Amino acid sequence: MSQHPQQIASIIAIHQDRPGALLPMLHAIQDATGFIPPESIAQIASALNLSSAEVHGVISFYHYFRISAPAPHQIQICCAEACQSMGADRLMQHATAVNSTDFSVHPVYCLGLCANSPAMMIDEQLHARVTTEKFAKLISGLRSAS
Amino acid sequence: MSFTIFVPADSAALALGADDVASAIRDEAARRNITVTLVRNGSRGMLWLEPMIEVQTAKGRLAYGPVEAADVTTLFDADFISGGAHPLCLGLTEELAYLKNQQRLTFARVGITDPLSLEDYLAHDGYKGLRSALTMKPAAIVQQVTESGLRGRGGAAFPTGIKWQTVLKAEASQKYIVCNADEGDSGTFADRMLMEGDPFTLIEGMTIAALAVGATQGYLYVRSEYPHAIRVLNKAILLARAAGYLGEDILNSGKTFELEVRKAAGAYVCGEETAMLESIEGRRGIVRAKPPLPAIEGLFGQPTVINNVISLASVPVILDKGAAYYKDYGMGRSRGTLPFQLAGNIKQGGLIEKAFGVTLRELLYDYGGGSYTGRAIKAVQVGGPLGAYLPESQWDTPMDYEAYTALWAVLGHGGIVAHDDTADMAKLARYAMEFCAIESCGKCTPCRIGAVRGVEVMDKIIAGQTAQLTLLEDLCDTMLHGSMCAMGGMTPYPVLSALKHFPQDFRQPLPNPLPKGEGTIALSPSGGKLDKGESLCESHINQNAGEQHA
């Protein structure tokens, strides 16, 4: 299913000689294709003289990396203490109750907007002081866009 | 006539619509045939007023906020570009009490300059520290930093000069400077604000560190949750290199220093310095055993200086104005200033850079104005998710590393999260364990299994099985003394402090839930916070050493 084998090969070639190449390489692949196709793992491993198990181990260790195609939009809701003190739990419950194929909702532990909680990020767009009304408005924007 | 308008591009301002405000200003100015120069500055740190825009007037910069795009027409109607009256006008920025009463050394330029204008940076004393360092021998630079009393601002508070001295003395063909910008603690945003608002200061600080220890390569390890900071840093590095401040032959000195941003990937434990090194090297972020210390065998096995963003960004002012100038601020062994971050359920949250010695009550009420909800503040967590919860009886203690240690609390990276009286402390204690279970690297048993057991035990306590409290204390004791780093070793801080100070929330009052010797033993002499990574394990080692001496 890998629709990007050539693209991935060129990304590997760009990064493979850097010191500590694996994370920059994984970031570049995920930025380009939206995720790290499982069938690219052997290719990455071979370029870096690692075992596939090692590469898989790194991918699965970090919350940021994923190995399947994501929903069109990623919503990250901060669930850490500062946002909890301003009702992040309610926002998270509200958000996960909305069923949609347009986006998926994930918890994140701190977006650095702790003085303007609760906070969330849609793709790379940050939003602060998010009420359930503001959330509804933001996701209706996503739906009309996609 | 051209008018200069400042609209912050800090993440907090962007999250509240600053880009919309900026484009509304451009459109409205074009409609009215007015020439305006828009500067996208960093934030002044009065975050409840964001987006806070400023206009340059003859008397100084005038602030308006919080501004929404819909306010722009009425602002132009009121001739705000010439300082006209408007309900959103806050007065001269420099005269606002929140800002005026601060002591901004590290954040001197943040919010004032254009973060990506090297010209602006130089016009505001930028690169004076580096120019001074270039005239000095490495040992003399290290001496200045040691004499300033600067301690690691990531939380472990290890003396920066001593760390540099170790790396300077180490013999190696390659040494590294690593900046830990994995600011993962809830309630902290000082690193982010500095990287977005004054990136050249950090680059300058790292360059001085490189000159001091003889390093030629630096890495900035920045969280993936900070995309704006990463963009700004990458642009700033290119600008600095193009102008001869980075790369080969820095300012014709014959010295080389290359710098590269490495994007993290969402693992909190990578804020622990050895886990961070593993991550930069391309592996899972698993904590390394120490010794060897990273100063001796760090990145790729070479001597490495690892410092937090704020530590490194405090170096230029020390080299420019001298160690004595910096050391004059503060109290006891806590010298200089700390950028406190006021967050959570607070009316006026933001960044307050003050000398050590200020009290929590001053910050919460004189600056913060009390809770956002208007209810009583019940508990305040200082120092991130691994920091203790402080009840009101402790809010008058001066904020200093040692004074907080005596309270069995930590200053950490200066993050302060307020909770109002609706907070359930048992739930927050459970969350502390849950967070540790999610983020543990898994290398040591007390952390990996202890955190999971901690969640189970907390669930039983919340369900009314108060006999489990004894088990919780035993478990915390094991985590505290048996964990390899601060992740497991400090998770008991929020848990046990919540239990000690708010026993009613755990259903049953307990006389003394803290470990034996509380109040007499320096559990963590330097305080600690995992994600800023200045030697948390060092802190833990010191902690054990402290107990042996006691």
XYZ file of C-alpha atoms in Angstrom:
696
model
C 0.000 0.000 0.000
C 2.985 2.282 0.169
C 2.176 4.981 -2.299
C 5.425 6.771 -1.687
C 8.332 4.313 -2.064
C 10.462 6.662 -4.167
C 9.786 9.629 -1.935
C 10.791 7.579 1.100
C 13.950 6.343 -0.595
C 15.025 9.889 -1.326
C 14.296 11.003 2.261
C 16.404 8.123 3.562
C 19.236 9.112 1.240
C 19.129 12.727 2.436
C 19.347 11.819 6.122
C 21.229 8.554 6.408
C 24.706 10.014 6.889
C 23.759 12.469 9.634
C 24.842 11.630 13.169
C 21.811 10.233 14.999
C 19.889 10.057 11.725
C 16.892 7.992 12.786
C 14.640 10.603 14.424
C 15.149 13.292 11.751
C 14.488 10.609 9.115
C 11.272 9.424 10.780
C 10.085 13.025 11.149
C 10.788 13.731 7.486
C 8.920 10.606 6.376
C 5.919 11.352 8.581
C 5.867 15.000 7.450
C 5.862 13.901 3.821
C 3.425 10.998 3.927
C 1.368 11.570 7.063
C 2.671 8.416 8.740
C 5.530 5.932 8.627
C 4.467 3.095 6.308
C 5.291 -0.227 8.038
C 6.835 -1.577 4.828
C 9.405 1.245 4.924
C 10.836 -0.011 8.226
C 13.100 -2.621 6.617
C 14.358 -0.013 4.146
C 15.156 2.441 6.976
C 16.817 -0.285 9.028
C 19.004 -1.373 6.146
C 20.147 2.194 5.412
C 21.164 2.749 9.030
C 22.618 -0.704 9.606
C 20.010 -1.437 12.278
C 17.590 -4.316 12.721
C 13.949 -3.778 11.821
C 13.146 -4.493 15.473
C 15.277 -1.541 16.555
C 13.548 0.821 14.138
C 10.132 -0.469 15.141
C 11.135 -0.054 18.792
C 11.976 3.601 18.249
C 8.759 4.304 16.341
C 6.625 2.702 19.032
C 8.470 4.420 21.904
C 7.590 7.948 20.802
C 3.984 9.131 21.023
C 4.420 11.360 17.995
C 5.103 8.692 15.391
C 2.343 6.611 13.803
C 2.339 3.728 11.349
C -1.125 4.083 9.838
C -2.795 6.830 7.845
C -4.328 9.436 10.159
C -7.688 11.169 9.886
C -7.554 14.343 7.743
C -7.157 16.487 10.869
C -5.471 15.797 14.194
C -6.901 17.418 17.295
C -4.660 17.389 20.346
C -6.287 18.436 23.597
C -4.045 19.270 26.516
C -4.895 17.131 29.540
C -2.074 18.219 31.858
C -2.523 19.886 35.252
C -2.866 23.539 34.204
C -5.549 22.678 31.672
C -7.217 20.300 34.158
C -7.549 23.227 36.560
C -9.609 24.981 33.898
C -11.875 22.103 32.865
C -9.831 20.142 30.285
C -11.482 16.914 31.445
C -14.895 18.216 30.400
C -13.512 19.432 27.076
C -11.889 16.059 26.409
C -15.096 14.189 27.244
C -17.053 16.501 24.995
C -14.560 16.143 22.135
C -14.303 12.356 22.252
C -18.100 12.085 22.244
C -18.199 13.696 18.797
C -17.987 11.035 16.114
C -16.332 12.167 12.970
C -14.178 10.806 10.183
C -12.843 14.330 9.570
C -10.596 14.300 12.610
C -9.259 12.226 15.463
C -8.839 13.451 19.024
C -5.750 12.743 21.116
C -4.645 13.819 24.560
C -1.390 15.779 24.746
C 0.535 16.663 27.867
C 1.236 20.345 27.616
C 1.230 22.725 24.689
C 2.902 25.516 26.666
C -0.268 27.633 26.773
C -0.771 27.055 30.489
C -1.790 30.632 31.345
C -4.607 30.470 28.788
C -6.059 27.046 29.533
C -7.678 24.878 28.364
C -5.643 24.614 25.193
C -5.656 22.492 22.076
C -3.973 22.189 18.717
C -5.675 21.356 15.414
C -2.903 20.162 13.115
C -0.410 22.974 13.847
C -2.980 25.639 14.724
C -3.084 26.488 18.416
C -6.217 27.509 20.293
C -6.472 28.729 23.869
C -9.331 29.296 26.329
C -11.290 26.617 24.485
C -14.887 26.323 25.644
C -17.213 23.629 24.324
C -18.853 26.344 22.192
C -15.513 27.393 20.753
C -14.690 23.737 20.098
C -17.965 23.260 18.206
C -17.229 26.309 16.072
C -13.703 25.147 15.291
C -14.719 21.644 14.243
C -17.548 22.932 12.074
C -14.839 24.890 10.252
C -12.920 21.647 9.717
C -15.957 19.892 8.328
C -16.757 22.615 5.833
C -13.115 22.689 4.776
C -12.843 18.950 4.147
C 4.110 59.170 7.794
C 4.604 55.576 8.800
C 3.331 54.019 11.984
C 4.863 51.058 13.760
C 2.483 48.534 15.283
C 3.570 45.479 17.274
C 1.395 42.349 17.083
C 2.934 39.393 18.937
C 3.571 36.140 17.079
C 4.122 34.238 20.331
C 2.176 30.943 20.406
C -0.093 32.172 23.208
C -1.031 35.254 21.173
C -1.511 33.146 18.034
C -3.764 30.757 19.963
C -5.968 33.732 20.799
C -6.160 35.079 17.242
C -3.102 37.320 16.790
C -2.752 36.427 13.094
C -6.341 37.501 12.433
C -5.670 40.758 14.265
C -2.524 41.354 12.200
C -4.287 40.823 8.901
C -7.248 42.957 10.009
C -4.795 45.772 10.782
C -3.126 45.421 7.378
C -6.479 45.440 5.568
C -7.902 48.347 7.531
C -4.722 50.402 7.086
C -4.782 49.764 3.335
C -8.448 50.762 3.205
C -7.615 54.034 4.921
C -4.434 54.638 2.919
C -2.276 54.586 6.031
C 1.236 53.158 5.844
C 1.928 50.904 8.792
C 4.942 48.791 9.672
C 3.836 45.616 11.430
C 6.382 44.035 13.748
C 5.615 40.500 14.894
C 7.324 40.634 18.290
C 7.414 38.082 21.079
C 5.034 38.348 24.009
C 5.589 40.741 26.900
C 4.328 37.907 29.072
C 1.041 39.404 30.255
C -0.732 36.486 28.736
C -4.262 37.263 29.889
C -4.051 40.428 27.763
C -3.074 38.600 24.575
C -3.279 39.462 21.812
C -1.804 42.655 23.249
C -0.807 45.016 20.487
C 1.397 48.065 20.891
C 1.940 51.252 18.932
C 5.093 53.306 18.969
C 4.378 56.848 20.215
C 6.647 59.765 21.106
C 6.170 58.913 24.807
C 6.939 55.227 24.369
C 5.033 52.115 23.402
C 1.305 52.196 24.130
C -0.538 48.925 24.731
C -4.044 47.812 23.746
C -5.495 44.451 24.707
C -6.876 41.924 24.578
C -7.624 42.804 20.944
C -9.839 40.770 18.641
C -9.947 41.193 14.881
C -13.424 42.722 15.292
C -11.953 45.555 17.408
C -9.602 46.767 14.691
C -12.064 49.109 12.957
C -12.936 50.924 16.181
C -9.243 51.120 17.066
C -8.533 52.910 13.785
C -11.628 55.098 14.337
C -10.109 56.111 17.671
C -6.788 56.869 15.919
C -4.951 54.330 18.066
C -1.923 54.557 15.786
C -1.318 57.994 17.247
C -2.168 56.863 20.757
C -5.880 57.692 20.669
C -8.169 56.772 23.571
C -10.025 53.471 23.312
C -11.641 51.185 25.911
C -8.912 48.597 25.232
C -6.061 51.046 25.845
C -3.905 49.869 28.755
C -1.474 52.782 28.891
C 2.263 52.844 28.341
C 3.526 49.268 28.337
C 6.573 49.974 30.460
C 4.376 51.579 33.129
C 2.090 48.560 33.578
C 2.662 47.371 37.151
C 2.871 43.691 36.141
C 5.864 44.477 33.949
C 7.348 47.439 35.778
C 7.904 45.498 39.000
C 9.811 42.689 37.285
C 13.570 42.270 37.051
C 14.104 41.226 33.488
C 17.626 40.061 32.820
C 17.153 36.919 30.748
C 13.909 38.195 29.231
C 15.207 41.748 28.742
C 14.406 41.793 25.022
C 11.470 39.396 24.814
C 8.387 41.222 23.531
C 10.395 44.318 22.702
C 12.383 43.341 19.636
C 11.566 41.632 16.372
C 12.754 38.081 17.199
C 14.179 37.557 13.724
C 15.893 40.888 13.240
C 19.584 40.585 13.964
C 19.831 44.357 13.587
C 17.234 44.814 16.330
C 19.078 42.293 18.511
C 22.367 44.163 18.126
C 20.642 47.488 18.834
C 19.430 46.050 22.163
C 22.821 44.896 23.512
C 22.770 41.623 21.584
C 26.045 39.752 21.072
C 27.873 41.953 23.582
C 28.342 38.880 25.783
C 29.880 36.924 22.916
C 32.201 39.799 21.974
C 33.372 39.930 25.555
C 33.837 36.131 25.666
C 35.933 36.244 22.479
C 38.513 38.349 24.308
C 38.770 35.844 27.168
C 40.492 32.522 27.719
C 38.099 29.546 28.119
C 38.896 29.175 31.821
C 38.069 32.840 32.391
C 34.648 32.447 30.745
C 33.924 29.445 32.957
C 35.099 31.468 35.952
C 32.609 34.260 35.176
C 29.738 31.796 34.958
C 30.818 30.087 38.188
C 31.098 33.397 40.026
C 27.667 34.531 38.839
C 26.163 31.732 40.918
C 24.035 30.578 37.973
C 22.447 27.193 38.656
C 20.635 24.952 36.216
C 17.263 26.494 35.470
C 15.827 23.216 34.232
C 15.099 22.313 37.805
C 18.047 20.345 39.115
C 19.823 23.618 39.979
C 23.302 22.191 39.522
C 25.916 24.993 39.340
C 26.402 25.726 35.644
C 30.036 26.816 36.002
C 31.046 23.558 37.679
C 29.461 21.555 34.880
C 31.308 23.632 32.279
C 34.565 23.239 34.183
C 34.238 19.441 34.019
C 33.755 19.558 30.256
C 36.588 22.071 29.812
C 38.993 19.787 31.662
C 37.941 16.654 29.769
C 40.352 15.716 26.962
C 38.578 14.853 23.719
C 38.756 15.524 20.011
C 35.064 16.431 19.902
C 32.859 18.073 22.538
C 29.215 19.046 22.339
C 26.799 21.644 23.680
C 23.241 20.349 24.003
C 20.366 22.631 24.853
C 17.497 20.859 26.540
C 14.381 22.541 25.165
C 12.062 19.619 25.900
C 9.873 21.795 28.106
C 7.243 19.209 28.948
C 6.075 20.322 32.377
C 2.547 21.545 32.634
C 2.565 25.139 33.820
C 5.823 26.055 32.104
C 6.319 28.109 28.964
C 9.423 30.222 29.665
C 11.589 28.229 27.249
C 8.950 28.511 24.554
C 8.527 32.256 25.048
C 12.257 32.819 24.920
C 12.839 30.661 21.831
C 9.957 32.354 20.005
C 10.618 35.849 21.321
C 14.419 36.176 21.441
C 16.113 33.192 19.778
C 19.439 34.974 19.271
C 19.968 35.142 23.047
C 19.863 31.369 23.244
C 22.120 30.987 20.214
C 24.556 33.487 21.757
C 24.512 31.630 25.090
C 25.252 28.321 23.380
C 28.071 29.910 21.365
C 29.639 31.266 24.557
C 29.334 27.810 26.149
C 31.098 26.335 23.122
C 33.964 28.829 23.413
C 34.206 28.135 27.138
C 34.609 24.364 26.869
C 36.029 23.962 23.374
C 32.963 22.472 21.672
C 32.350 22.853 17.938
C 28.914 21.324 17.537
C 25.665 22.107 19.315
C 22.188 20.606 19.282
C 18.919 22.167 20.335
C 16.493 19.416 21.338
C 13.040 21.003 21.006
C 9.648 19.405 21.666
C 7.475 18.506 18.696
C 4.605 20.281 20.511
C 6.404 23.598 19.846
C 6.260 23.945 16.040
C 6.505 27.739 16.148
C 9.597 27.706 18.331
C 11.258 25.238 15.940
C 10.519 27.466 12.938
C 11.840 30.594 14.659
C 15.032 28.858 15.829
C 15.768 27.433 12.389
C 15.387 30.866 10.797
C 17.486 32.526 13.499
C 20.293 29.983 13.048
C 20.415 30.728 9.301
C 20.523 34.476 9.961
C 23.246 34.150 12.592
C 25.331 31.950 10.310
C 24.937 34.319 7.352
C 26.159 37.193 9.528
C 29.193 35.292 10.798
C 27.952 34.598 14.326
C 27.825 30.831 13.746
C 29.765 28.412 11.589
C 33.475 28.584 10.821
C 35.636 31.455 12.013
C 33.027 33.190 14.202
C 33.584 36.964 13.955
C 37.067 36.293 12.534
C 38.136 34.585 15.756
C 39.190 31.346 14.128
C 36.640 29.511 16.305
C 33.993 27.210 14.863
C 30.551 26.427 16.214
C 27.789 24.696 14.270
C 24.253 24.488 15.605
C 21.332 22.287 14.661
C 17.747 21.886 15.877
C 16.620 18.343 16.648
C 12.876 17.825 16.904
C 11.728 15.588 19.749
C 8.822 13.203 19.324
C 6.496 13.546 22.282
C 8.199 11.549 25.041
C 8.230 13.457 28.339
C 11.064 11.357 29.731
C 13.377 12.706 27.008
C 13.608 15.818 29.154
C 15.806 13.719 31.427
C 19.253 14.493 30.113
C 20.544 11.003 29.400
C 17.257 9.927 27.795
C 17.576 13.051 25.650
C 21.073 12.023 24.548
C 19.763 8.596 23.580
C 17.029 10.276 21.565
C 19.453 12.580 19.726
C 21.578 9.564 18.933
C 18.524 7.971 17.305
C 17.338 5.524 19.923
C 14.443 5.036 22.323
C 14.584 7.610 25.108
C 15.775 5.220 27.803
C 17.558 6.719 30.794
C 21.274 5.882 31.093
C 22.902 4.850 34.337
C 25.261 7.442 35.803
C 28.212 7.571 36.115
C 29.649 8.278 33.663
C 28.332 11.814 33.801
C 27.453 13.362 30.429
C 30.119 16.001 31.107
C 32.664 13.185 30.756
C 30.877 10.775 28.409
C 27.804 12.370 26.925
C 26.549 12.671 23.366
C 28.130 10.043 21.098
C 30.363 9.200 24.072
C 32.022 12.630 24.094
C 32.177 15.313 26.823
C 28.928 17.260 26.640
C 27.502 20.351 28.285
C 23.764 19.896 28.752
C 21.901 22.971 29.888
C 18.329 24.166 29.888
C 17.189 27.030 27.601
C 16.965 29.563 30.423
C 20.405 28.674 31.828
C 22.037 29.193 28.436
C 20.006 32.328 27.692
C 21.172 33.827 31.007
C 24.829 33.517 30.021
C 25.039 36.485 27.578
C 23.987 39.025 30.226
C 26.521 37.553 32.673
C 29.354 37.881 30.140
C 28.198 41.350 29.107
C 27.595 42.907 32.517
C 29.769 40.715 34.679
C 29.235 37.980 37.253
C 28.747 40.464 40.100
C 25.870 42.196 38.326
C 23.961 38.930 38.014
C 24.897 37.675 41.453
C 23.520 40.833 43.068
C 20.021 39.525 42.477
C 18.588 36.729 44.553
C 19.072 35.318 48.029
C 21.163 32.673 49.790
C 22.629 30.219 47.299
C 19.927 31.040 44.730
C 21.493 33.865 42.731
C 20.062 35.880 39.878
C 16.510 35.748 38.633
C 14.015 33.048 37.753
C 11.327 33.524 35.108
C 8.292 32.331 37.073
C 5.354 31.121 35.025
C 1.954 31.738 36.541
C -0.593 29.334 35.104
C -3.692 27.236 35.567
C -6.713 28.658 37.331
C -5.421 32.201 37.616
C -6.873 35.533 36.554
C -3.697 37.173 35.282
C -1.409 34.400 34.142
C 1.921 35.088 32.545
C 5.662 35.286 32.857
C 7.178 37.100 35.816
C 10.966 37.308 35.937
C 11.994 38.141 39.502
C 14.977 37.640 41.728
C 14.767 34.580 43.970
C 13.087 35.432 47.247
C 9.662 36.523 46.015
C 6.799 34.615 47.676
C 4.126 32.492 46.100
C 1.457 34.697 47.684
C 2.890 37.791 45.971
C 2.887 36.015 42.642
C -0.609 34.552 43.047
C -2.316 37.715 44.275
C -0.200 40.816 43.532
C 0.517 39.614 40.011
C -2.050 36.901 39.387
C -5.034 38.691 40.930
C -6.357 35.439 42.424
C -8.108 32.589 40.670
C -9.677 32.859 37.214
C -12.948 31.455 38.501
C -13.049 33.903 41.410
C -13.124 31.058 43.930
C -10.579 30.501 46.685
C -7.242 29.038 45.571
C -6.856 25.672 47.252
C -3.571 24.153 46.127
C -0.654 25.299 44.031
C 1.676 22.917 42.242
C 5.139 24.381 41.840
C 7.807 22.840 39.626
C 5.800 20.806 37.133
C 4.105 17.403 37.318
C 6.869 16.113 39.591
C 6.567 19.042 42.005
C 4.710 19.176 45.310
C 1.287 20.720 45.918
C 1.549 23.624 48.355
C -1.302 24.578 50.695
C -1.902 28.199 51.720
C 0.192 27.823 54.888
C 3.295 27.549 52.679
C 2.696 30.480 50.352
C 4.772 32.957 52.353
C 8.048 31.046 52.108
C 10.574 32.914 49.941
C 11.016 31.143 46.631
C 14.566 29.897 46.834
C 15.928 26.422 46.068
C 16.944 25.624 49.639
C 13.827 27.090 51.295
C 11.656 24.946 49.032
C 13.714 21.851 49.776
C 13.015 22.442 53.460
C 9.274 22.405 52.636
C 9.721 19.074 50.833
C 8.891 20.926 47.630
C 10.808 21.979 44.512
C 11.094 25.183 42.496
C 11.901 23.197 39.374
C 11.671 25.293 36.232
C 9.537 27.923 37.970
C 6.143 26.702 36.795
C 3.227 27.554 39.090
C -0.182 25.962 38.563
C -3.069 27.187 40.698
C -6.129 25.079 41.455
C -9.317 26.511 42.959
C -11.360 24.914 45.761
C -13.195 22.606 43.381
C -9.975 20.618 42.831
C -10.034 17.018 44.040
C -6.544 16.318 45.338
C -7.004 12.535 45.310
C -7.839 12.757 41.629
C -4.742 14.890 41.020
C -2.614 12.393 42.969
C -4.014 9.607 40.817
C -3.189 11.658 37.728
C 0.435 12.044 38.889
C 0.764 8.252 39.006
C -1.068 7.840 35.705
C 1.221 10.359 34.000
C 4.255 8.487 35.314
C 2.815 5.209 34.012
C 2.267 6.739 30.555
C 5.655 8.446 30.362
C 8.004 6.064 32.195
C 10.887 4.917 29.971
C 10.500 1.485 31.524
C 14.118 0.886 32.430
C 13.813 0.678 36.216
C 11.208 -1.314 38.112
C 10.170 1.206 40.790
C 9.033 3.637 38.113
C 7.706 1.213 35.495
C 5.702 -0.991 37.839
C 5.363 1.432 40.741
C 3.395 3.917 38.691
C 0.961 1.276 37.450
C 0.463 -0.016 40.978
C 0.076 3.590 42.104
C -2.881 4.123 39.790
C -4.495 0.891 41.026
C -3.988 1.836 44.665
C -5.331 5.347 44.100
C -8.428 3.893 42.436
C -9.061 1.783 45.532
C -8.513 4.752 47.838
C -10.897 6.886 45.800
C -13.401 4.029 46.055
C -13.171 4.254 49.838
C -10.609 1.571 50.699
C -8.605 3.841 52.954
C -6.513 0.964 54.324
C -4.693 1.188 50.975
C -3.107 4.461 52.114
C -0.373 2.512 53.925
C 0.385 0.692 50.708
C 0.502 4.003 48.852
C 3.084 5.345 51.281
C 5.209 2.210 50.975
C 4.994 2.356 47.221
C 6.027 6.006 47.196
C 8.939 5.196 49.459
C 10.163 2.575 46.971
C 9.764 4.914 43.998
C 11.464 7.778 45.833
C 14.514 5.782 46.808
C 14.746 3.154 44.108
C 14.120 4.961 40.820
C 16.940 5.717 38.412
C 15.855 9.258 37.621
C 13.391 11.927 38.662
C 10.503 10.470 36.644
C 9.795 7.746 39.173
C 11.879 9.335 41.909
C 9.811 12.502 42.124
C 6.314 11.331 41.210
C 5.782 10.811 44.976
C 6.161 14.590 45.498
C 2.728 15.551 44.156
C 1.166 12.367 45.545
C 2.446 12.579 49.120
C 2.149 16.365 49.378
C -1.493 16.124 48.290
C -2.030 13.415 50.882
C -0.270 15.307 53.642
C -1.854 18.699 53.102
C -5.309 17.695 51.883
C -6.059 14.444 53.749
C -9.802 15.123 53.679
C -9.747 14.502 49.918
C -8.388 11.009 50.552
C -11.263 10.336 52.962
C -9.069 9.722 55.964
C -6.759 12.165 57.736
C -3.235 10.882 58.162
C -0.859 12.335 60.730
C 2.392 12.118 58.797
C 2.415 10.608 55.353
C 5.860 11.897 54.373
C 8.863 9.592 54.520
C 10.884 9.312 57.686
C 13.058 12.300 58.396
C 10.890 14.790 56.564
C 11.972 18.293 57.429
C 15.429 17.280 58.483
C 16.773 15.597 55.380
C 17.434 17.413 52.159
C 15.504 15.063 49.922
C 16.475 16.938 46.841
C 18.944 19.674 47.592
C 18.599 21.163 44.195
C 14.967 20.533 43.505
C 14.186 18.977 40.249
C 12.127 18.714 37.234
C 12.478 16.111 34.690
C 12.019 17.876 31.455
C 14.700 20.496 31.682
C 17.235 17.858 32.148
C 19.998 19.504 34.008
C 21.130 16.416 35.682
C 18.111 15.111 37.415
C 19.959 12.002 38.178
C 22.679 14.146 39.649
C 19.965 15.585 41.807
C 18.921 12.110 42.734
C 22.468 11.117 43.532
C 22.832 14.222 45.669
C 19.579 13.288 47.296
C 20.955 9.918 48.305
C 24.226 11.476 49.347
C 22.325 13.972 51.482
C 20.616 11.154 53.272
C 23.852 9.381 53.966
C 25.217 12.511 55.550
C 22.132 13.116 57.629
